[in-house]
Coordinates of C-alpha atoms in Angstrom, one line a residue:
M47 CA 125.8 92.7 87.8
V48 CA 126.1 96.1 89.6
K49 CA 125.9 98.0 86.3
T50 CA 122.6 96.2 85.6
V51 CA 121.1 96.5 89.0
L52 CA 122.2 100.0 90.0
P53 CA 119.7 102.0 87.8
L54 CA 116.8 100.0 89.1
S55 CA 118.1 100.3 92.7
L56 CA 118.3 104.1 92.2
I57 CA 114.7 104.2 91.0
I58 CA 113.4 102.4 94.0
A59 CA 115.8 104.3 96.3
L60 CA 114.5 107.7 95.0
R61 CA 110.9 106.6 95.5
F62 CA 111.6 105.3 99.0
F63 CA 113.6 108.4 99.8
G64 CA 110.4 110.4 99.0
L65 CA 108.5 108.2 101.5
F66 CA 111.2 108.1 104.1
I67 CA 112.0 111.9 104.1
V68 CA 108.7 112.7 105.7
L69 CA 108.7 109.9 108.3
P70 CA 110.9 111.6 110.9
V71 CA 108.5 114.6 111.1
L72 CA 105.2 113.5 109.6
S73 CA 103.3 112.5 112.7
A74 CA 104.3 115.7 114.6
Y75 CA 103.4 117.8 111.4
A76 CA 100.1 116.0 110.8
L77 CA 99.0 116.5 114.4
S78 CA 99.2 120.3 113.8
L79 CA 96.8 120.3 110.9
E80 CA 93.2 121.2 111.0
G81 CA 91.0 118.3 112.1
A82 CA 93.9 116.1 113.3
N83 CA 94.0 113.7 116.3
A84 CA 96.4 110.9 117.1
F85 CA 94.2 108.3 115.4
L86 CA 93.9 110.2 112.2
V87 CA 97.6 110.9 112.3
G88 CA 98.2 107.1 112.5
I89 CA 96.2 106.7 109.3
V90 CA 98.2 109.4 107.6
V91 CA 101.5 107.8 108.6
G92 CA 100.4 104.3 107.5
G93 CA 97.8 105.4 104.9
Y94 CA 99.9 105.1 101.8
A95 CA 100.4 101.4 102.8
L96 CA 96.6 100.7 102.5
T97 CA 96.6 101.6 98.8
Q98 CA 100.0 99.9 98.4
T99 CA 98.3 96.8 99.7
L100 CA 95.4 97.0 97.2
F101 CA 97.7 97.7 94.2
Q102 CA 100.8 95.6 94.7
V103 CA 99.3 92.4 93.3
P104 CA 97.6 94.1 90.3
F105 CA 100.9 95.9 89.5
G106 CA 102.8 92.6 89.8
L107 CA 100.4 90.8 87.5
M108 CA 100.4 93.7 85.1
S109 CA 104.2 93.6 84.9
D110 CA 104.1 89.8 84.3
K111 CA 101.7 90.3 81.3
L112 CA 102.3 93.8 79.9
G113 CA 106.0 94.4 80.7
R114 CA 108.0 95.8 83.7
K115 CA 108.9 99.2 82.2
K116 CA 105.4 100.3 81.3
T117 CA 104.1 99.3 84.7
L118 CA 106.9 101.2 86.4
L119 CA 106.1 104.3 84.4
F120 CA 102.4 104.2 85.3
G121 CA 103.2 103.7 89.0
L122 CA 105.7 106.6 89.2
I123 CA 103.2 109.0 87.6
I124 CA 100.6 108.1 90.2
F125 CA 103.1 108.6 92.9
I126 CA 104.1 112.1 91.6
I127 CA 100.4 113.2 91.6
G128 CA 99.9 112.0 95.2
S129 CA 103.1 113.8 96.3
I130 CA 101.9 117.1 94.8
I131 CA 98.5 116.8 96.5
A132 CA 100.2 116.1 99.9
A133 CA 102.4 119.1 99.4
L134 CA 99.3 121.3 98.8
S135 CA 97.4 120.0 101.8
D136 CA 96.1 122.4 104.4
N137 CA 94.0 119.9 106.5
I138 CA 94.4 116.3 107.7
Y139 CA 92.0 114.9 105.2
M140 CA 93.6 116.3 102.1
L141 CA 97.0 115.1 103.4
M142 CA 95.4 111.7 104.0
F143 CA 94.2 111.6 100.4
G144 CA 97.6 112.5 99.0
R145 CA 99.2 109.7 101.1
F146 CA 96.7 107.2 99.8
L147 CA 97.4 108.3 96.2
Q148 CA 101.2 108.1 96.8
G149 CA 100.7 104.4 97.8
A150 CA 98.6 103.7 94.7
G151 CA 101.8 103.8 92.7
A152 CA 102.8 100.3 93.9
I153 CA 106.0 99.6 92.0
G154 CA 108.1 97.9 94.7
S155 CA 107.4 94.3 93.6
V156 CA 107.8 95.3 89.9
V157 CA 111.4 96.5 90.5
T158 CA 112.3 93.4 92.5
A159 CA 110.8 91.2 89.8
M160 CA 112.8 93.0 87.1
I161 CA 116.0 92.6 89.1
S162 CA 115.3 88.9 89.4
D163 CA 114.7 88.8 85.6
L164 CA 118.0 90.4 84.9
V165 CA 120.3 88.6 87.4
K166 CA 121.0 84.9 87.8
E167 CA 119.8 83.4 91.1
E168 CA 123.4 82.7 92.3
T169 CA 124.2 86.5 92.2
R170 CA 120.7 87.6 93.2
A171 CA 121.7 87.9 96.8
Q172 CA 124.4 90.5 95.8
A173 CA 121.9 92.2 93.6
M174 CA 119.3 92.5 96.4
A175 CA 122.1 93.6 98.7
V176 CA 122.9 96.4 96.2
M177 CA 119.2 97.4 96.2
G178 CA 119.0 97.1 99.9
G179 CA 122.1 99.2 100.3
T180 CA 120.8 102.0 98.1
I181 CA 117.5 101.9 100.0
A182 CA 119.4 102.0 103.3
M183 CA 121.5 105.0 102.1
S184 CA 118.4 106.8 101.0
F185 CA 116.9 106.0 104.4
A186 CA 120.0 107.4 106.2
A187 CA 119.9 110.6 104.0
A188 CA 116.2 111.0 104.6
M189 CA 116.7 110.9 108.4
I190 CA 119.0 113.9 108.0
V191 CA 117.3 115.8 105.3
G192 CA 113.7 115.3 106.6
P193 CA 114.1 116.9 110.1
L194 CA 116.3 119.7 108.7
V195 CA 114.4 120.7 105.6
G196 CA 111.0 120.1 107.4
G197 CA 112.1 122.0 110.4
Y198 CA 113.5 125.0 108.6
Y199 CA 111.3 125.3 105.5
G200 CA 108.2 123.2 106.2
V201 CA 107.1 119.6 105.7
D202 CA 105.2 120.6 102.5
K203 CA 108.6 121.2 100.8
L204 CA 109.5 117.6 101.5
F205 CA 106.6 116.4 99.4
W206 CA 107.7 118.7 96.5
I207 CA 111.2 117.1 96.8
T208 CA 109.5 113.7 96.6
A209 CA 107.7 114.7 93.3
I210 CA 110.9 116.0 91.7
L211 CA 112.8 112.8 92.6
A212 CA 110.1 110.6 91.2
T213 CA 110.3 112.5 87.9
L214 CA 114.1 111.9 87.9
A215 CA 113.4 108.2 88.4
I216 CA 111.3 108.2 85.2
L217 CA 114.3 109.6 83.3
I218 CA 116.6 106.9 84.7
L219 CA 114.0 104.2 83.8
F220 CA 114.1 105.1 80.1
T221 CA 117.8 106.0 79.7
K222 CA 119.7 103.5 82.0
V223 CA 117.5 100.4 82.7
P224 CA 118.0 97.5 80.3
T225 CA 115.1 95.5 78.8
P226 CA 114.5 92.2 80.7
P227 CA 115.2 89.0 78.9
K228 CA 112.4 87.0 77.3
I229 CA 111.5 84.0 79.5
I230 CA 109.7 81.0 78.1
H231 CA 108.1 78.5 80.6
T232 CA 105.8 75.4 80.2
Y233 CA 103.3 76.2 83.0
S234 CA 99.7 75.8 82.0
E235 CA 97.1 78.6 82.3
E236 CA 95.7 76.8 85.4
E237 CA 99.1 76.6 87.0
S238 CA 99.6 80.4 86.4
K239 CA 96.5 81.4 88.4
M240 CA 96.9 83.6 91.4
K241 CA 95.9 80.9 93.9
H242 CA 99.1 79.0 93.3
V243 CA 101.3 81.7 95.0
F244 CA 99.5 80.7 98.3
K245 CA 100.3 77.0 98.0
D246 CA 104.0 77.1 98.9
D247 CA 104.5 76.9 102.7
S248 CA 107.8 78.9 102.5
L249 CA 106.1 81.7 100.6
K250 CA 103.3 81.8 103.1
S251 CA 105.9 82.1 105.9
M252 CA 107.5 85.0 104.0
Y253 CA 104.1 86.8 103.6
I254 CA 103.6 86.7 107.4
T255 CA 107.1 88.0 107.9
F256 CA 106.5 90.9 105.5
L257 CA 103.3 91.7 107.5
F258 CA 104.9 91.8 110.9
H259 CA 108.0 93.6 109.7
S260 CA 106.2 96.5 108.2
S261 CA 103.5 96.9 110.9
I262 CA 106.1 97.2 113.6
M263 CA 108.1 99.7 111.4
T264 CA 105.1 102.0 111.1
M265 CA 104.5 101.9 114.9
A266 CA 108.1 102.8 115.5
F267 CA 107.9 105.8 113.2
L268 CA 104.6 106.9 114.7
I269 CA 105.9 107.0 118.3
I270 CA 109.6 108.1 117.8
P271 CA 108.9 111.7 116.6
I272 CA 105.9 112.2 118.9
V273 CA 107.6 111.0 122.0
M274 CA 110.9 112.8 121.3
T275 CA 109.1 116.2 120.6
S276 CA 106.3 116.0 123.1
S277 CA 106.7 117.9 126.4
P278 CA 107.7 116.0 129.6
E279 CA 104.2 116.7 130.9
E280 CA 102.8 114.7 127.9
G281 CA 105.2 111.8 128.5
G282 CA 107.9 113.0 126.0
F283 CA 111.4 114.4 126.1
G284 CA 110.8 117.9 124.7
W285 CA 113.2 117.8 121.8
D286 CA 112.9 120.1 118.8
K287 CA 111.9 118.5 115.4
M288 CA 115.1 119.9 113.9
D289 CA 117.1 117.8 116.4
L290 CA 115.5 114.4 115.5
W291 CA 118.4 113.6 113.1
K292 CA 120.5 113.1 116.3
V293 CA 118.2 110.2 117.1
Y294 CA 118.0 108.6 113.7
I295 CA 121.6 108.9 112.4
P296 CA 123.3 106.7 115.1
A297 CA 120.4 104.2 114.8
M298 CA 120.7 104.2 111.0
V299 CA 124.5 103.7 111.0
L300 CA 124.2 100.7 113.3
G301 CA 121.4 99.4 111.2
I302 CA 123.5 99.7 108.0
L303 CA 126.4 98.0 109.7
A304 CA 124.2 95.1 110.7
M305 CA 123.1 94.5 107.1
G306 CA 126.5 93.2 106.0
P307 CA 126.7 90.3 108.4
A308 CA 123.0 89.6 107.8
A309 CA 123.5 89.3 104.1
V310 CA 126.6 87.1 104.4
F311 CA 125.2 84.7 107.0
G312 CA 121.7 84.7 105.5
E313 CA 122.6 84.2 101.8
K314 CA 126.1 82.7 101.6
R315 CA 125.9 80.5 104.7
D316 CA 122.2 79.7 104.3
K317 CA 121.3 81.0 107.8
G318 CA 118.5 83.3 106.8
K319 CA 116.0 81.8 109.3
E320 CA 118.5 82.3 112.1
I321 CA 119.1 85.9 111.1
F322 CA 115.4 86.5 111.1
M323 CA 115.0 85.1 114.6
I324 CA 117.9 87.3 116.0
S325 CA 116.4 90.3 114.3
I326 CA 113.0 89.7 115.9
V327 CA 114.6 89.6 119.4
S328 CA 116.4 92.9 118.7
I329 CA 113.2 94.5 117.5
A330 CA 111.3 93.3 120.6
L331 CA 114.0 94.6 123.0
G332 CA 114.0 97.9 121.2
F333 CA 110.3 98.4 121.6
I334 CA 110.4 97.5 125.3
L335 CA 112.8 100.3 125.8
M336 CA 110.9 102.7 123.6
G337 CA 107.7 101.9 125.3
F338 CA 108.9 102.2 128.9
A339 CA 112.0 104.3 129.0
T340 CA 111.9 107.2 131.4
N341 CA 114.8 109.2 129.9
A342 CA 115.9 110.0 126.3
T343 CA 119.1 108.0 126.5
L344 CA 117.3 104.7 127.1
F345 CA 114.7 105.6 124.5
I346 CA 117.4 106.2 121.9
I347 CA 119.1 102.9 122.7
G348 CA 115.7 101.3 122.0
V349 CA 115.5 103.1 118.7
C350 CA 119.0 101.7 117.8
L351 CA 118.0 98.1 118.7
F352 CA 114.9 98.5 116.6
F353 CA 116.9 99.8 113.6
I354 CA 119.5 97.0 113.9
G355 CA 116.7 94.3 113.9
F356 CA 114.7 96.0 111.2
N357 CA 117.7 96.4 108.8
M358 CA 118.9 92.9 109.2
F359 CA 115.8 91.8 107.4
E360 CA 116.4 94.1 104.4
P361 CA 119.0 92.2 102.3
L362 CA 117.0 88.9 102.6
L363 CA 113.3 89.5 102.4
Q364 CA 112.8 90.2 98.6
S365 CA 115.6 87.7 97.7
F366 CA 113.9 84.9 99.6
V367 CA 110.5 85.4 98.0
S368 CA 112.1 85.5 94.5
K369 CA 113.9 82.2 95.3
F370 CA 110.8 80.4 96.6
A371 CA 108.6 81.6 93.8
K372 CA 108.3 79.8 90.4
V373 CA 109.6 81.6 87.4
H374 CA 106.0 82.5 86.2
Q375 CA 105.0 83.7 89.7
K376 CA 107.8 86.2 90.6
G377 CA 105.8 89.4 89.9
A378 CA 102.7 88.0 91.5
A379 CA 104.5 86.5 94.5
L380 CA 106.5 89.6 95.2
G381 CA 103.2 91.6 94.7
V382 CA 101.5 89.4 97.4
A383 CA 104.5 89.8 99.7
N384 CA 104.6 93.5 99.3
S385 CA 100.8 93.7 99.8
F386 CA 101.2 91.9 103.1
A387 CA 104.0 94.4 103.9
Y388 CA 102.0 97.5 103.1
F389 CA 98.9 96.2 104.8
G390 CA 101.0 95.6 107.8
A391 CA 102.2 99.2 107.6
F392 CA 98.6 100.4 107.4
L393 CA 97.6 98.3 110.4
G394 CA 100.6 99.4 112.3
G395 CA 99.7 103.1 111.7
V396 CA 96.0 102.6 112.6
F397 CA 96.5 100.4 115.7
G398 CA 99.5 102.3 116.8
G399 CA 97.6 105.6 116.5
W400 CA 94.6 104.2 118.4
L401 CA 96.8 102.8 121.2
L402 CA 98.7 106.0 121.5
H403 CA 95.5 108.1 121.5
S404 CA 93.6 105.8 123.9
F405 CA 96.4 104.4 126.1
S406 CA 100.1 105.1 125.9
R407 CA 103.4 104.1 124.1
G408 CA 103.7 101.3 126.7
A409 CA 100.6 99.7 125.2
I410 CA 102.2 99.8 121.7
A411 CA 105.4 98.1 123.2
T412 CA 103.2 95.4 124.8
L413 CA 101.5 94.7 121.5
V414 CA 104.8 94.5 119.6
L415 CA 106.2 92.1 122.2
G416 CA 103.2 89.8 121.7
L417 CA 103.5 90.0 117.9
S418 CA 107.3 89.3 118.2
I419 CA 106.6 86.1 120.1
L420 CA 104.1 84.9 117.5
W421 CA 106.4 86.1 114.7
F422 CA 109.4 84.2 116.2
W423 CA 107.4 81.0 116.3
W424 CA 106.2 81.4 112.7
V425 CA 109.7 82.1 111.4
S426 CA 111.1 79.0 113.2
K427 CA 109.1 76.8 110.8
L428 CA 110.7 78.4 107.7
R429 CA 113.1 76.4 105.5
N430 CA 116.2 78.2 104.3
P431 CA 116.2 78.6 100.4
G432 CA 119.8 77.5 100.1
H433 CA 118.8 73.9 99.6
R434 CA 117.9 74.8 96.0
G435 CA 120.3 75.1 93.2
N436 CA 120.3 76.0 89.5
V437 CA 121.8 74.4 86.4
Y438 CA 122.5 76.6 83.3
M439 CA 123.0 75.0 79.9
E440 CA 123.3 76.6 76.5
F441 CA 120.6 75.8 73.9
D442 CA 123.0 73.8 71.7
K443 CA 124.3 71.6 74.5
Y444 CA 121.1 69.9 75.8
A445 CA 118.5 67.6 74.3
R446 CA 115.2 69.5 74.4
E447 CA 113.2 66.3 74.0
K448 CA 114.4 65.1 77.5
L449 CA 113.1 68.2 79.4
E450 CA 109.6 67.1 79.9
A451 CA 110.6 63.5 81.0
M452 CA 113.3 64.9 83.3
K453 CA 110.9 65.7 86.2
A454 CA 109.6 62.1 86.2
D455 CA 113.0 60.5 85.8
I456 CA 114.9 62.6 88.4
E457 CA 113.6 63.2 91.9
G458 CA 114.1 66.7 93.1
I459 CA 113.5 68.8 90.0
V460 CA 111.6 71.9 91.0
E461 CA 111.1 73.6 87.6
H462 CA 112.8 74.5 84.3
Y463 CA 112.5 77.4 81.9
A464 CA 114.2 78.9 78.9
N465 CA 115.9 82.3 78.7
E466 CA 115.4 83.1 75.0
T467 CA 117.4 86.3 75.1
E468 CA 120.6 84.6 76.5
E469 CA 119.8 81.2 74.8
I470 CA 120.2 79.2 78.0
I471 CA 118.0 76.6 79.7
V472 CA 117.6 76.9 83.5
V473 CA 116.8 73.9 85.7
K474 CA 116.1 74.5 89.4
Y475 CA 116.6 71.5 91.7
D476 CA 116.5 70.4 95.4
K477 CA 120.1 69.8 96.5
D478 CA 118.9 67.3 99.1
L479 CA 117.5 65.0 96.4
T480 CA 119.8 65.4 93.4
D481 CA 122.9 67.3 92.1
E482 CA 124.1 69.3 89.1
D483 CA 126.2 66.5 87.6
T484 CA 123.2 64.2 87.5
I485 CA 121.0 66.7 85.7
R486 CA 123.8 67.7 83.2
A487 CA 124.4 64.0 82.4
Y488 CA 120.7 63.4 81.8
L489 CA 120.2 66.4 79.5
V490 CA 123.4 66.4 77.5
K491 CA 123.1 65.6 73.8

């Protein structure tokens, strides 16, 4: 499983590293450019997310119809062009355009859909954990490299590094990533329409979770570098940009450590909803400290609480969407989820920048507290996906003529589809209504 997932995880990790590497210093750097103010800086920080929002669903649909690899190549090329433009920027508007173009290479949902194609659902949690772990490591590395390289050599060099790493991701795509299996399903053209990914209540809950998770992340990365590097007279703590890694590293280490228990309890023990609720509380407490702390130590404790809560979501979010979605919807559903995420990131940058420009960091903390209360209530309605199971049968061991009648004869059948490459039939069922033995007995020749 690891050998299959690792190349794809490296591709997404390299791309995210390119986005993460500028986050620790981007807001402070952008504020120094010609024409900049806190509001425009907020758009720069969250700007890539607006185009991610617009293109996640088209990329997801494209990957369902034209193939995952072609779609990934197209997205990575766009990302490279945007990175080069950002590197060459000498004013706030050119940087904004480069960030918008970076976001237009919206491949996140395509990678996740490809992993779900290649890995059985029972081991998907581990696969998503591998992907989440590589992203977390890229995040940790970016928190060190970003402030050091940006501080010593200039933030423009970070964008050049981003373009080079995305080029490396293309090489990995065509040398190490296997071709996904051919999946055959029986859904009609009407059932395959986009509107059906909005009919499942569990998927809708996940979309809102993606929205809140990302909007709050952007607000955090907007205020952390600005508050830490601003002078005490401006309400900050007067740190140098090159010292920001001292804030991010302990927070990132704690966040990575929190991912393990979150994955175990969320996936293996079917406590994902409970993990989400604990994470929201940690994020809210973190922002209260970041919004109202009067010394750097309390502020950094708030950053650590935020990272813990934020990272606890990481191993579960994509996995849950892929489990709730039907087989023909994975690319589209993950595209919608990531669109909500990136739209949230854009909103977080815009509203965070406006609040910081017009009011204070305390206003941002108050907004996040209100969002967290709403978010906590929304997540409390979510049903954990562990109530669903899968039956795998080889082509020569089941009676094909019984498949269509099975849904009417056995209560609790969610869907079935054929993996032509591996020559197996997959039946997804509700564990509360039926069991594997019943399904096997019904289908056996």
